[in-house]
XYZ file of C-alpha atoms in Angstrom:
214
model
C -27.286 3.617 -23.404
C -25.906 0.648 -21.219
C -21.934 0.283 -20.543
C -20.017 -1.565 -22.645
C -19.061 -4.495 -20.618
C -15.229 -5.218 -19.340
C -13.063 -7.074 -21.742
C -11.959 -10.463 -20.144
C -12.366 -13.460 -22.469
C -12.393 -16.421 -21.277
C -9.202 -18.600 -20.886
C -7.349 -15.322 -20.776
C -5.655 -14.188 -17.586
C -6.524 -10.809 -16.953
C -5.283 -8.278 -14.589
C -7.662 -6.755 -12.275
C -7.665 -3.590 -10.368
C -10.398 -2.475 -7.701
C -9.751 1.127 -6.340
C -11.224 2.814 -3.351
C -13.625 6.074 -4.579
C -11.570 9.006 -4.427
C -8.746 6.675 -3.010
C -10.571 5.831 -0.058
C -9.416 2.648 2.444
C -11.571 -0.124 1.841
C -9.934 -2.213 4.321
C -9.763 -1.197 7.695
C -8.936 -4.123 10.337
C -7.811 -7.933 9.575
C -11.361 -9.082 9.538
C -12.203 -6.837 6.411
C -9.314 -8.210 4.744
C -10.450 -11.662 5.573
C -14.538 -11.136 4.646
C -13.013 -9.760 1.207
C -11.012 -13.156 1.082
C -13.578 -15.199 1.747
C -16.454 -13.723 -0.883
C -13.559 -13.902 -3.234
C -13.330 -17.400 -2.979
C -17.124 -18.231 -3.063
C -17.775 -16.122 -6.176
C -14.586 -17.397 -8.005
C -15.642 -21.017 -7.428
C -19.229 -19.998 -8.172
C -18.536 -17.990 -11.146
C -15.611 -20.104 -12.500
C -12.733 -17.836 -11.887
C -9.301 -19.035 -11.771
C -7.342 -16.873 -9.075
C -3.953 -16.902 -9.983
C -2.276 -14.441 -8.007
C -3.406 -11.202 -5.565
C -2.761 -8.248 -3.106
C -5.017 -6.479 -1.067
C -3.688 -3.316 -0.205
C -5.302 -0.546 2.253
C -7.057 1.638 -0.607
C -7.274 -1.096 -3.801
C -7.189 -4.786 -4.732
C -4.996 -6.567 -7.555
C -5.921 -9.961 -8.740
C -4.352 -12.116 -11.432
C -7.197 -14.557 -12.740
C -8.440 -16.697 -15.635
C -12.191 -16.392 -16.454
C -14.061 -19.475 -17.794
C -16.967 -17.436 -19.696
C -16.465 -14.051 -20.679
C -18.897 -12.651 -18.419
C -17.166 -14.302 -15.541
C -14.820 -11.716 -13.828
C -17.756 -9.194 -13.996
C -19.980 -11.111 -12.192
C -17.449 -11.778 -9.417
C -16.778 -8.264 -8.988
C -20.359 -7.405 -9.073
C -20.916 -10.447 -6.173
C -17.995 -8.564 -4.646
C -19.160 -5.166 -4.875
C -22.721 -5.876 -3.718
C -21.784 -8.229 -0.339
C -18.334 -6.648 0.368
C -19.719 -2.646 0.100
C -22.923 -3.791 2.302
C -20.842 -5.500 4.687
C -18.263 -2.850 5.062
C -20.715 0.177 5.376
C -22.599 -1.631 7.673
C -19.386 -2.531 10.108
C -18.449 1.543 9.891
C -21.800 3.034 9.942
C -21.405 4.519 6.667
C -23.297 4.775 3.324
C -22.684 5.269 -0.153
C -19.955 4.257 -2.835
C -16.828 2.085 -1.614
C -15.112 1.421 -4.953
C -14.538 3.975 -7.855
C -16.592 3.017 -10.200
C -16.120 -0.035 -11.876
C -13.094 -2.393 -11.839
C -10.194 -1.834 -14.469
C -8.833 -4.762 -16.232
C -5.732 -5.624 -18.829
C -5.648 -8.848 -20.664
C -1.848 -10.480 -20.452
C -0.170 -12.516 -22.607
C 0.247 -15.949 -21.185
C 3.711 -17.083 -21.975
C 5.282 -13.709 -22.225
C 4.020 -11.288 -19.531
C 2.148 -13.341 -16.767
C 5.242 -14.292 -14.392
C 6.110 -10.504 -14.802
C 2.324 -9.193 -14.091
C 2.029 -11.772 -10.818
C 5.626 -10.623 -9.683
C 4.575 -7.061 -10.284
C 1.446 -7.562 -7.944
C 2.803 -9.478 -5.457
C 5.922 -6.497 -4.991
C 3.416 -3.939 -4.409
C 3.293 -3.542 -0.593
C 7.269 -3.270 -1.004
C 6.962 -0.422 -3.681
C 4.558 1.086 -1.417
C 7.002 0.589 1.733
C 4.554 -0.888 3.930
C 7.166 -3.834 4.272
C 10.512 -4.764 3.366
C 9.849 -8.299 1.869
C 6.921 -9.474 -0.008
C 6.631 -12.576 2.489
C 6.341 -10.088 5.492
C 2.707 -8.583 3.874
C -0.176 -11.298 4.913
C -2.514 -10.151 2.171
C -0.966 -11.198 -0.806
C -0.250 -14.453 -2.774
C 3.228 -14.382 -2.268
C 3.196 -16.732 0.667
C 1.304 -19.418 -1.327
C 3.445 -19.151 -4.189
C 6.708 -19.061 -2.224
C 6.536 -20.804 0.805
C 3.343 -23.046 0.161
C 0.706 -21.500 2.863
C -2.577 -22.595 1.552
C -5.130 -20.186 0.516
C -9.144 -21.715 -0.461
C -9.017 -19.444 -3.349
C -5.675 -20.150 -4.898
C -5.435 -21.547 -8.278
C -1.998 -22.060 -9.176
C -1.191 -21.278 -12.831
C 0.343 -23.842 -15.454
C 3.644 -21.211 -15.529
C 3.708 -21.626 -11.919
C 3.623 -25.262 -11.769
C 6.092 -25.299 -14.642
C 8.742 -23.927 -12.186
C 9.787 -27.171 -10.850
C 8.641 -30.881 -10.376
C 8.204 -30.423 -7.029
C 6.772 -28.310 -4.549
C 9.767 -26.939 -2.808
C 11.588 -26.495 -5.950
C 8.702 -24.331 -7.156
C 9.218 -22.179 -4.150
C 12.168 -21.771 -4.227
C 12.274 -21.138 -7.434
C 9.390 -18.345 -7.222
C 11.313 -16.530 -4.635
C 14.192 -16.040 -6.848
C 12.354 -14.204 -9.560
C 11.033 -12.284 -7.138
C 13.861 -11.164 -5.812
C 14.905 -10.231 -8.990
C 12.465 -7.428 -8.948
C 11.575 -5.414 -11.793
C 12.987 -2.832 -14.170
C 11.481 0.821 -14.292
C 10.477 0.450 -17.886
C 8.667 -3.229 -16.841
C 6.957 -1.353 -13.893
C 5.762 0.996 -16.295
C 4.260 -0.614 -18.737
C 2.556 -3.086 -16.520
C 0.698 -0.377 -14.507
C -0.074 1.428 -17.549
C -2.104 -1.196 -19.512
C -3.543 -2.006 -16.126
C -4.796 1.307 -15.312
C -6.004 2.231 -18.922
C -7.730 -1.196 -19.567
C -5.154 -2.042 -22.375
C -3.718 -5.523 -23.304
C -0.354 -6.705 -21.877
C 1.397 -8.095 -24.355
C 3.469 -8.230 -28.055
C 2.087 -6.416 -31.217
C 0.907 -9.809 -32.610
C -0.853 -11.159 -28.998
C -2.672 -7.627 -29.080
C -3.903 -8.070 -32.991
C -5.044 -11.845 -31.953
C -6.971 -10.297 -29.002
C -8.043 -7.671 -30.783
C -9.616 -9.882 -33.274
C -11.616 -11.561 -30.176
C -13.423 -8.392 -29.473
C -14.742 -7.244 -32.779
């Protein structure tokens, strides 16, 4: 019996997580990060996926994306799995699975949780104790949002653009939002929804999205 496809409906933001098999490292050098980023940008353009936020950790990846088609995210992740795993295995003379099964996906309520989920993603390296400040970590979308660093894969979300009329205003507003951090309750909720593939949103929103799924 074929596996049920990940639920990533078109037009709705989705928090995607892909982990290394048995939590093993999936990036071992700067070249690895760059290769993954390149194929992510190419695949996102090819399959119509707007990439709003990301962080590439040593053994897992977080993405916040909006697909243009119901199967766009699945096709993107399949492409990444095929190209990047082949590259990684060749580079490090290994074989077999690199990723932990299929990716996890959590639909995110736009007006209520999108910016919260984005902050959750960009603060990941700080929570992991890898850096003291999010701007110190190169492989995340924080520096695009907060400092205007260009990223080929990046599609700024409307909610981010609404933070200010000018680029500098948006960057300043984003830095202030991220500096506020996230409370424990919010952290737990975002994490639980992402890991379990649950909808991150109000009860009414969950009912609406569940109606689409059925």
